């Protein structure tokens, strides 16, 4: 028998959690929510109930839409910010590092609980309890850390050992957990069980927001009950671009990543080829377009249309596709985490207010209640009106380059796993970074033109973590790919 669907996720057990729901008769959105909830403990350094994200949904009889449940700026409670951001350099290898900021001052209003509940209410067919209870058991019983998750904890160790509450779950024996160690988060298990029984209100109203406010305000942040009460997920119309007869739909403003990917594809459509030189050129054009005016205009009505016409004339990701062609592509992120693990809530809060990539106009410049901008770009690819692929990526500022290059590979007819495995480049701050395997002659020509190039010795999660599901519109065949840079995996329902 052909499978009922396919799920690609950042951990094998996350993918299997979604595939099990498909086997039991659920649809792609049910599977995506189940996989996301499982990922909260399996990939706890990257996502969770203290995070935010986006889901794009499309398929037969479903008008494509993006559910925006990303992090909002806090401060509606009227409290003054008394704490400071805590800078933490993260070393991806001996030569490449990026500074992130943690602490209570970095915590924005989380949206995952409200967003996933809205997605299930609009498109799902399975009760939330049936999706959340297995994830709750997984959080309580735990699972061994794989190599990729252990690497994430190792490079983020200063954050995950900074507070007693974080150390209790990430360094219970006085050292950061390593590969093969079992990660357990009982408070998360309790929270997921309540979520399944009572819905988003169990985590967005009442006791949990009160505990968060007490914990964060005492440490200098501003996240309060008033911020939780005002937060709502938003349903948005995707931004699109055409390329070689296919349509790409992705995350619209006020997020930045989707519109920059669309802009890059539109530029490539006008070029002769899309090798490393052309890709580097459109990356440079996208970097130049992301100026102060771009950042200030993202929230304005009609900005996507104006931006494209004027110029042309972050986390963890999973995707699910069912046999009927319904597709859900979901990107969630906790940033690097803030280290603020609030006792009795199951929430390790995000650090989005401390992510330089997401605050190009400076830290703490967003008005309370306003969505923080994001590079997250869950994406659908359509051919003849049918969804043929759902994909997205983790990876901070590298998300847009990872999604762009993987999309180009797919549209060239490359299979999903080969499209994900292919080496990537990323241009930022005047440096072109390249994974091994990129055309060396092209890199030499780029250098000869004056561009600095850094060649990595091996693949690395620095270049993102793309997960893909695909469906052949002619025969209905389902396929998928998980990114080895992030320990990704595929499971069939």
CSV table of N, CA, C and O in Angstrom, one decimal, residues 306-415:
chain,number,residue,atom,x,y,z
A,306,UNK,N,5.0,46.6,-3.0
A,306,UNK,CA,5.9,47.8,-3.4
A,306,UNK,C,7.3,47.4,-3.5
A,306,UNK,O,8.0,47.9,-4.4
A,307,UNK,N,7.8,46.6,-2.5
A,307,UNK,CA,9.2,46.3,-2.5
A,307,UNK,C,9.6,45.5,-3.8
A,307,UNK,O,10.6,45.8,-4.4
A,308,UNK,N,8.8,44.6,-4.2
A,308,UNK,CA,9.1,43.8,-5.4
A,308,UNK,C,9.0,44.6,-6.6
A,308,UNK,O,9.8,44.6,-7.5
A,309,UNK,N,7.9,45.4,-6.7
A,309,UNK,CA,7.7,46.1,-8.0
A,309,UNK,C,8.7,47.2,-8.1
A,309,UNK,O,9.2,47.5,-9.2
A,310,UNK,N,9.1,47.9,-7.0
A,310,UNK,CA,10.1,48.9,-7.1
A,310,UNK,C,11.5,48.4,-7.6
A,310,UNK,O,12.2,49.2,-8.3
A,311,UNK,N,11.8,47.2,-7.3
A,311,UNK,CA,13.1,46.7,-7.6
A,311,UNK,C,13.1,45.8,-8.9
A,311,UNK,O,14.2,45.5,-9.4
A,312,UNK,N,11.9,45.3,-9.3
A,312,UNK,CA,11.9,44.3,-10.4
A,312,UNK,C,11.1,45.0,-11.5
A,312,UNK,O,11.0,44.4,-12.6
A,313,UNK,N,10.6,46.1,-11.6
A,313,UNK,CA,9.8,46.7,-12.7
A,313,UNK,C,8.4,46.2,-12.4
A,313,UNK,O,7.7,46.6,-13.3
A,314,UNK,N,16.3,32.4,11.1
A,314,UNK,CA,16.3,31.6,12.3
A,314,UNK,C,15.7,30.5,11.3
A,314,UNK,O,16.1,29.2,12.9
A,315,UNK,N,15.8,27.3,13.3
A,315,UNK,CA,15.3,27.3,14.3
A,315,UNK,C,15.3,25.9,14.1
A,315,UNK,O,16.2,25.4,13.8
A,316,UNK,N,14.1,25.5,14.1
A,316,UNK,CA,13.9,24.1,13.6
A,316,UNK,C,12.7,24.0,12.7
A,316,UNK,O,11.8,24.8,12.8
A,317,UNK,N,12.8,23.2,11.7
A,317,UNK,CA,11.8,23.1,10.7
A,317,UNK,C,11.3,21.7,10.5
A,317,UNK,O,12.1,20.7,10.7
A,318,UNK,N,10.0,21.6,10.2
A,318,UNK,CA,9.4,20.3,9.8
A,318,UNK,C,8.4,20.5,8.7
A,318,UNK,O,7.8,21.6,8.6
A,319,UNK,N,8.1,19.5,8.0
A,319,UNK,CA,7.0,19.6,7.0
A,319,UNK,C,6.3,18.2,6.9
A,319,UNK,O,6.9,17.2,7.1
A,320,UNK,N,5.0,18.3,6.5
A,320,UNK,CA,4.2,17.1,6.4
A,320,UNK,C,3.3,17.3,5.1
A,320,UNK,O,2.8,18.3,4.9
A,321,UNK,N,3.2,16.1,4.4
A,321,UNK,CA,2.3,16.1,3.2
A,321,UNK,C,1.5,14.8,3.3
A,321,UNK,O,2.0,13.7,3.6
A,322,UNK,N,0.2,14.9,3.1
A,322,UNK,CA,-0.6,13.7,3.1
A,322,UNK,C,-1.0,13.3,1.7
A,322,UNK,O,-0.7,14.0,0.7
A,323,UNK,N,-1.6,12.1,1.5
A,323,UNK,CA,-1.8,11.5,0.2
A,323,UNK,C,-2.8,12.3,-0.6
A,323,UNK,O,-2.8,12.2,-1.8
A,324,UNK,N,-3.6,13.2,0.0
A,324,UNK,CA,-4.5,14.0,-0.7
A,324,UNK,C,-3.9,15.3,-1.2
A,324,UNK,O,-4.5,16.1,-1.9
A,325,UNK,N,-2.6,15.6,-0.8
A,325,UNK,CA,-1.9,16.7,-1.3
A,325,UNK,C,-2.0,17.9,-0.4
A,325,UNK,O,-1.4,19.0,-0.7
A,326,UNK,N,-2.6,17.8,0.8
A,326,UNK,CA,-2.5,18.8,1.8
A,326,UNK,C,-1.1,18.9,2.4
A,326,UNK,O,-0.5,17.8,2.7
A,327,UNK,N,-0.6,20.1,2.5
A,327,UNK,CA,0.8,20.2,3.0
A,327,UNK,C,0.9,21.3,4.1
A,327,UNK,O,0.2,22.3,4.0
A,328,UNK,N,1.6,21.0,5.2
A,328,UNK,CA,1.9,21.9,6.2
A,328,UNK,C,3.4,22.0,6.4
A,328,UNK,O,4.0,21.0,6.6
A,329,UNK,N,3.9,23.2,6.3
A,329,UNK,CA,5.4,23.4,6.5
A,329,UNK,C,5.5,24.4,7.7
A,329,UNK,O,4.9,25.5,7.7
A,330,UNK,N,6.3,24.0,8.7
A,330,UNK,CA,6.3,24.7,10.0
A,330,UNK,C,7.8,25.0,10.4
A,330,UNK,O,8.6,24.1,10.4
A,331,UNK,N,8.0,26.2,10.7
A,331,UNK,CA,9.3,26.6,11.3
A,331,UNK,C,9.0,27.2,12.7
A,331,UNK,O,8.2,28.1,12.8
A,332,UNK,N,9.7,26.7,13.7
A,332,UNK,CA,9.6,27.2,15.0
A,332,UNK,C,11.0,27.5,15.5
A,332,UNK,O,12.0,26.9,15.2
A,333,UNK,N,11.1,28.5,16.4
A,333,UNK,CA,12.4,28.9,17.0
A,333,UNK,C,12.3,29.4,18.4
A,333,UNK,O,11.4,30.2,18.7
A,334,UNK,N,13.3,29.0,19.2
A,334,UNK,CA,13.5,29.6,20.5
A,334,UNK,C,14.7,30.5,20.5
A,334,UNK,O,15.3,30.8,21.5
A,335,UNK,N,15.2,30.8,19.2
A,335,UNK,CA,16.5,31.5,19.1
A,335,UNK,C,17.6,30.5,19.7
A,335,UNK,O,17.6,29.4,19.3
A,336,UNK,N,18.4,31.1,20.5
A,336,UNK,CA,19.4,30.2,21.2
A,336,UNK,C,18.9,29.9,22.6
A,336,UNK,O,19.6,29.2,23.4
A,337,UNK,N,17.7,30.3,22.9
A,337,UNK,CA,17.2,30.2,24.3
A,337,UNK,C,17.7,31.3,25.1
A,337,UNK,O,18.8,31.9,24.9
A,338,UNK,N,17.0,31.7,26.2
A,338,UNK,CA,17.4,32.8,27.0
A,338,UNK,C,18.1,32.3,28.3
A,338,UNK,O,18.7,33.2,29.0
A,339,UNK,N,18.0,31.0,28.6
A,339,UNK,CA,18.4,30.5,29.9
A,339,UNK,C,17.4,30.7,31.0
A,339,UNK,O,17.6,30.2,32.1
A,340,UNK,N,16.2,31.3,30.6
A,340,UNK,CA,15.2,31.6,31.6
A,340,UNK,C,14.2,30.4,31.5
A,340,UNK,O,13.2,30.4,30.7
A,341,UNK,N,14.4,29.4,32.4
A,341,UNK,CA,13.6,28.2,32.5
A,341,UNK,C,12.7,28.5,33.7
A,341,UNK,O,13.1,28.4,34.8
A,342,UNK,N,11.4,28.8,33.4
A,342,UNK,CA,10.5,29.2,34.5
A,342,UNK,C,9.9,28.0,35.2
A,342,UNK,O,9.3,27.1,34.6
A,343,UNK,N,10.2,27.8,36.5
A,343,UNK,CA,9.8,26.6,37.2
A,343,UNK,C,8.3,26.4,37.2
A,343,UNK,O,7.5,27.3,37.3
A,344,UNK,N,7.9,25.1,37.0
A,344,UNK,CA,6.5,24.8,37.1
A,344,UNK,C,5.7,25.2,35.9
A,344,UNK,O,4.5,25.0,35.9
A,345,UNK,N,6.3,25.6,34.8
A,345,UNK,CA,5.6,26.0,33.6
A,345,UNK,C,5.9,25.2,32.4
A,345,UNK,O,5.1,25.1,31.4
A,346,UNK,N,7.0,24.6,32.3
A,346,UNK,CA,7.5,23.9,31.1
A,346,UNK,C,8.0,24.8,30.0
A,346,UNK,O,8.2,24.4,28.8
A,347,UNK,N,8.2,26.1,30.4
A,347,UNK,CA,8.7,27.1,29.4
A,347,UNK,C,10.1,27.4,29.6
A,347,UNK,O,10.5,27.9,30.7
A,348,UNK,N,10.9,27.2,28.6
A,348,UNK,CA,12.3,27.8,28.5
A,348,UNK,C,12.1,28.9,27.5
A,348,UNK,O,11.8,28.7,26.3
A,349,UNK,N,12.1,30.2,27.9
A,349,UNK,CA,11.7,31.3,27.1
A,349,UNK,C,12.8,31.7,26.0
A,349,UNK,O,14.0,31.5,26.2
A,350,UNK,N,12.3,32.2,24.9
A,350,UNK,CA,13.1,32.6,23.8
A,350,UNK,C,14.0,33.8,24.1
A,350,UNK,O,13.8,34.5,25.1
A,351,UNK,N,15.0,34.0,23.3
A,351,UNK,CA,15.8,35.2,23.4
A,351,UNK,C,15.7,36.1,22.2
A,351,UNK,O,16.7,36.8,21.8
A,352,UNK,N,14.5,36.2,21.6
A,352,UNK,CA,14.4,37.0,20.3
A,352,UNK,C,14.7,38.4,20.4
A,352,UNK,O,15.1,39.1,19.5
A,353,UNK,N,14.5,39.0,21.6
A,353,UNK,CA,14.9,40.4,21.8
A,353,UNK,C,16.4,40.6,21.8
A,353,UNK,O,16.8,41.8,21.7
A,354,UNK,N,17.1,39.6,21.9
A,354,UNK,CA,18.6,39.7,21.9
A,354,UNK,C,19.3,39.1,20.7
A,354,UNK,O,20.5,39.0,20.6
A,355,UNK,N,18.5,38.8,19.6
A,355,UNK,CA,19.0,38.3,18.4
A,355,UNK,C,19.3,39.5,17.4
A,355,UNK,O,18.4,40.2,17.0
A,356,UNK,N,20.6,39.7,17.2
A,356,UNK,CA,20.9,40.9,16.3
A,356,UNK,C,20.3,40.8,15.0
A,356,UNK,O,19.9,41.8,14.4
A,357,UNK,N,20.3,39.6,14.4
A,357,UNK,CA,19.7,39.4,13.1
A,357,UNK,C,18.2,39.9,13.0
A,357,UNK,O,17.8,40.4,11.9
A,358,UNK,N,17.5,39.8,14.1
A,358,UNK,CA,16.1,40.1,14.1
A,358,UNK,C,15.8,41.5,14.6
A,358,UNK,O,14.6,42.0,14.6
A,359,UNK,N,16.8,42.2,15.0
A,359,UNK,CA,16.7,43.6,15.5
A,359,UNK,C,17.7,44.5,14.8
A,359,UNK,O,18.5,45.2,15.4
A,360,UNK,N,17.5,44.7,13.5
A,360,UNK,CA,18.5,45.4,12.7
A,360,UNK,C,18.6,46.9,13.1
A,360,UNK,O,19.5,47.6,12.8
A,361,UNK,N,17.5,47.4,13.7
A,361,UNK,CA,17.5,48.9,14.0
A,361,UNK,C,17.9,49.1,15.5
A,361,UNK,O,17.9,50.2,16.0
A,362,UNK,N,18.4,48.0,16.1
A,362,UNK,CA,18.8,48.1,17.5
A,362,UNK,C,17.9,47.4,18.4
A,362,UNK,O,16.8,47.1,18.1
A,363,UNK,N,18.5,47.0,19.6
A,363,UNK,CA,17.7,46.2,20.6
A,363,UNK,C,16.7,47.1,21.3
A,363,UNK,O,16.9,48.3,21.5
A,364,UNK,N,15.6,46.4,21.6
A,364,UNK,CA,14.5,47.0,22.3
A,364,UNK,C,13.9,48.3,21.7
A,364,UNK,O,13.6,49.3,22.3
A,365,UNK,N,13.8,48.2,20.4
A,365,UNK,CA,13.3,49.3,19.6
A,365,UNK,C,11.8,49.1,19.2
A,365,UNK,O,11.1,50.0,18.7
A,366,UNK,N,11.3,47.8,19.3
A,366,UNK,CA,10.0,47.5,18.9
A,366,UNK,C,9.0,47.9,20.0
A,366,UNK,O,9.2,47.8,21.2
A,367,UNK,N,7.8,48.5,19.5
A,367,UNK,CA,6.8,48.8,20.4
A,367,UNK,C,6.1,47.6,21.1
A,367,UNK,O,6.1,46.5,20.4
A,368,UNK,N,5.7,47.6,22.3
A,368,UNK,CA,5.1,46.5,22.9
A,368,UNK,C,3.9,45.9,22.1
A,368,UNK,O,3.1,46.7,21.6
A,369,UNK,N,3.9,44.6,22.0
A,369,UNK,CA,2.8,43.9,21.2
A,369,UNK,C,3.1,43.8,19.7
A,369,UNK,O,2.4,43.0,19.1
A,370,UNK,N,4.1,44.4,19.2
A,370,UNK,CA,4.5,44.3,17.8
A,370,UNK,C,5.3,43.1,17.6
A,370,UNK,O,6.2,42.7,18.3
A,371,UNK,N,5.0,42.4,16.4
A,371,UNK,CA,5.8,41.2,16.1
A,371,UNK,C,7.2,41.5,15.8
A,371,UNK,O,7.5,42.5,15.1
A,372,UNK,N,8.1,40.7,16.3
A,372,UNK,CA,9.5,40.8,15.9
A,372,UNK,C,9.7,40.3,14.5
A,372,UNK,O,9.0,39.3,14.1
A,373,UNK,N,10.5,40.9,13.7
A,373,UNK,CA,10.8,40.4,12.4
A,373,UNK,C,11.5,39.1,12.4
A,373,UNK,O,12.2,38.8,13.4
A,374,UNK,N,11.5,38.3,11.4
A,374,UNK,CA,12.1,37.0,11.4
A,374,UNK,C,12.6,36.6,10.0
A,374,UNK,O,12.1,37.1,9.0
A,375,UNK,N,13.6,35.8,10.0
A,375,UNK,CA,14.1,35.2,8.7
A,375,UNK,C,13.4,33.9,8.4
A,375,UNK,O,13.6,33.3,7.3
A,376,UNK,N,12.6,33.4,9.3
A,376,UNK,CA,12.0,32.1,9.1
A,376,UNK,C,11.0,32.1,7.9
A,376,UNK,O,10.2,33.0,7.7
A,377,UNK,N,11.1,31.1,7.0
A,377,UNK,CA,10.5,31.1,5.7
A,377,UNK,C,9.9,29.8,5.4
A,377,UNK,O,10.3,29.2,4.4
A,378,UNK,N,8.9,29.3,6.1
A,378,UNK,CA,8.3,28.0,5.6
A,378,UNK,C,7.7,28.3,4.3
A,378,UNK,O,7.0,29.3,4.0
A,379,UNK,N,7.8,27.3,3.4
A,379,UNK,CA,7.6,27.6,1.9
A,379,UNK,C,6.8,26.4,1.3
A,379,UNK,O,7.0,25.3,1.6
A,380,UNK,N,6.0,26.8,0.3
A,380,UNK,CA,5.3,25.8,-0.5
A,380,UNK,C,5.7,26.1,-2.0
A,380,UNK,O,5.9,27.2,-2.4
A,381,UNK,N,5.9,25.0,-2.8
A,381,UNK,CA,6.1,25.2,-4.2
A,381,UNK,C,5.0,24.5,-4.9
A,381,UNK,O,4.6,23.4,-4.6
A,382,UNK,N,4.4,25.3,-5.9
A,382,UNK,CA,3.2,24.8,-6.6
A,382,UNK,C,3.5,24.7,-8.1
A,382,UNK,O,4.3,25.5,-8.6
A,383,UNK,N,2.9,23.7,-8.7
A,383,UNK,CA,3.0,23.5,-10.1
A,383,UNK,C,1.6,23.2,-10.6
A,383,UNK,O,0.9,22.3,-10.2
A,384,UNK,N,1.1,24.0,-11.6
A,384,UNK,CA,-0.3,23.8,-12.0
A,384,UNK,C,-1.3,23.9,-10.9
A,384,UNK,O,-2.4,23.3,-11.0
A,385,UNK,N,-1.0,24.7,-9.9
A,385,UNK,CA,-2.0,24.9,-8.8
A,385,UNK,C,-1.9,23.9,-7.8
A,385,UNK,O,-2.6,24.0,-6.7
A,386,UNK,N,-1.1,22.8,-7.9
A,386,UNK,CA,-1.0,21.8,-6.9
A,386,UNK,C,0.3,21.9,-6.2
A,386,UNK,O,1.4,22.3,-6.7
A,387,UNK,N,0.3,21.7,-4.9
A,387,UNK,CA,1.5,21.7,-4.0
A,387,UNK,C,2.4,20.5,-4.4
A,387,UNK,O,2.0,19.4,-4.3
A,388,UNK,N,3.6,20.8,-4.8
A,388,UNK,CA,4.5,19.7,-5.1
A,388,UNK,C,5.6,19.6,-4.1
A,388,UNK,O,6.3,18.6,-4.1
A,389,UNK,N,5.8,20.6,-3.2
A,389,UNK,CA,6.8,20.5,-2.2
A,389,UNK,C,6.5,21.5,-1.1
A,389,UNK,O,5.9,22.5,-1.3
A,390,UNK,N,6.9,21.1,0.1
A,390,UNK,CA,6.9,21.9,1.3
A,390,UNK,C,8.2,21.9,1.9
A,390,UNK,O,8.8,20.8,2.1
A,391,UNK,N,8.8,23.0,2.3
A,391,UNK,CA,10.2,23.0,2.8
A,391,UNK,C,10.4,24.3,3.7
A,391,UNK,O,9.6,25.2,3.7
A,392,UNK,N,11.5,24.3,4.3
A,392,UNK,CA,11.9,25.4,5.1
A,392,UNK,C,13.2,25.1,5.8
A,392,UNK,O,13.7,24.0,5.6
A,393,UNK,N,13.7,26.0,6.6
A,393,UNK,CA,15.0,25.8,7.2
A,393,UNK,C,15.1,26.4,8.6
A,393,UNK,O,14.4,27.4,8.9
A,394,UNK,N,16.0,25.9,9.4
A,394,UNK,CA,16.6,26.6,10.5
A,394,UNK,C,17.8,27.4,10.1
A,394,UNK,O,18.3,27.2,9.0
A,395,UNK,N,18.4,28.2,11.0
A,395,UNK,CA,19.7,28.7,10.7
A,395,UNK,C,19.9,30.2,10.8
A,395,UNK,O,20.7,30.7,10.0
A,396,UNK,N,19.1,30.9,11.6
A,396,UNK,CA,19.3,32.4,11.7
A,396,UNK,C,19.3,33.0,10.4
A,396,UNK,O,18.5,32.8,9.5
A,397,UNK,N,20.3,33.9,10.1
A,397,UNK,CA,20.4,34.6,8.9
A,397,UNK,C,20.6,33.7,7.7
A,397,UNK,O,20.5,34.2,6.5
A,398,UNK,N,21.1,32.5,7.9
A,398,UNK,CA,21.3,31.6,6.8
A,398,UNK,C,20.1,30.9,6.3
A,398,UNK,O,20.1,30.2,5.3
A,399,UNK,N,18.9,31.1,6.9
A,399,UNK,CA,17.7,30.5,6.5
A,399,UNK,C,17.4,30.9,5.0
A,399,UNK,O,17.1,30.0,4.2
A,400,UNK,N,17.5,32.1,4.7
A,400,UNK,CA,17.1,32.5,3.3
A,400,UNK,C,18.0,31.9,2.3
A,400,UNK,O,17.6,31.6,1.2
A,401,UNK,N,19.3,31.8,2.6
A,401,UNK,CA,20.2,31.2,1.6
A,401,UNK,C,20.0,29.7,1.5
A,401,UNK,O,20.1,29.2,0.4
A,402,UNK,N,19.7,29.1,2.6
A,402,UNK,CA,19.5,27.6,2.6
A,402,UNK,C,18.2,27.3,1.8
A,402,UNK,O,18.2,26.4,1.0
A,403,UNK,N,17.1,28.0,2.1
A,403,UNK,CA,15.9,27.8,1.4
A,403,UNK,C,16.0,28.1,-0.1
A,403,UNK,O,15.5,27.3,-1.0
A,404,UNK,N,16.7,29.2,-0.5
A,404,UNK,CA,16.9,29.6,-1.9
A,404,UNK,C,17.6,28.5,-2.6
A,404,UNK,O,17.2,28.0,-3.7
A,405,UNK,N,18.8,28.0,-2.1
A,405,UNK,CA,19.6,27.1,-2.9
A,405,UNK,C,18.9,25.7,-2.9
A,405,UNK,O,19.0,25.0,-4.0
A,406,UNK,N,18.2,25.3,-1.9
A,406,UNK,CA,17.6,24.0,-1.9
A,406,UNK,C,16.4,24.0,-2.9
A,406,UNK,O,16.1,23.1,-3.6
A,407,UNK,N,15.7,25.2,-2.9
A,407,UNK,CA,14.6,25.3,-3.9
A,407,UNK,C,15.1,25.2,-5.3
A,407,UNK,O,14.5,24.6,-6.2
A,408,UNK,N,16.2,25.9,-5.6
A,408,UNK,CA,16.8,25.8,-6.9
A,408,UNK,C,17.1,24.4,-7.3
A,408,UNK,O,16.9,24.0,-8.5
A,409,UNK,N,17.7,23.7,-6.4
A,409,UNK,CA,18.0,22.3,-6.6
A,409,UNK,C,16.8,21.5,-7.0
A,409,UNK,O,16.7,20.7,-7.9
A,410,UNK,N,15.7,21.6,-6.2
A,410,UNK,CA,14.5,20.9,-6.4
A,410,UNK,C,13.9,21.2,-7.8
A,410,UNK,O,13.5,20.4,-8.6
A,411,UNK,N,13.9,22.5,-8.2
A,411,UNK,CA,13.3,22.9,-9.4
A,411,UNK,C,14.2,22.5,-10.6
A,411,UNK,O,13.7,22.5,-11.8
A,412,UNK,N,15.4,22.2,-10.4
A,412,UNK,CA,16.3,21.6,-11.4
A,412,UNK,C,16.0,20.1,-11.6
A,412,UNK,O,16.6,19.5,-12.5
A,413,UNK,N,15.1,19.5,-10.8
A,413,UNK,CA,14.7,18.1,-11.0
A,413,UNK,C,15.5,17.2,-10.1
A,413,UNK,O,15.4,16.0,-10.2
A,414,UNK,N,16.3,17.8,-9.2
A,414,UNK,CA,17.1,16.9,-8.3
A,414,UNK,C,16.1,16.4,-7.2
A,414,UNK,O,15.2,17.0,-6.8
A,415,UNK,N,16.4,15.1,-6.8
A,415,UNK,CA,15.5,14.5,-5.7
A,415,UNK,C,15.7,15.3,-4.4
A,415,UNK,O,16.7,16.0,-4.2
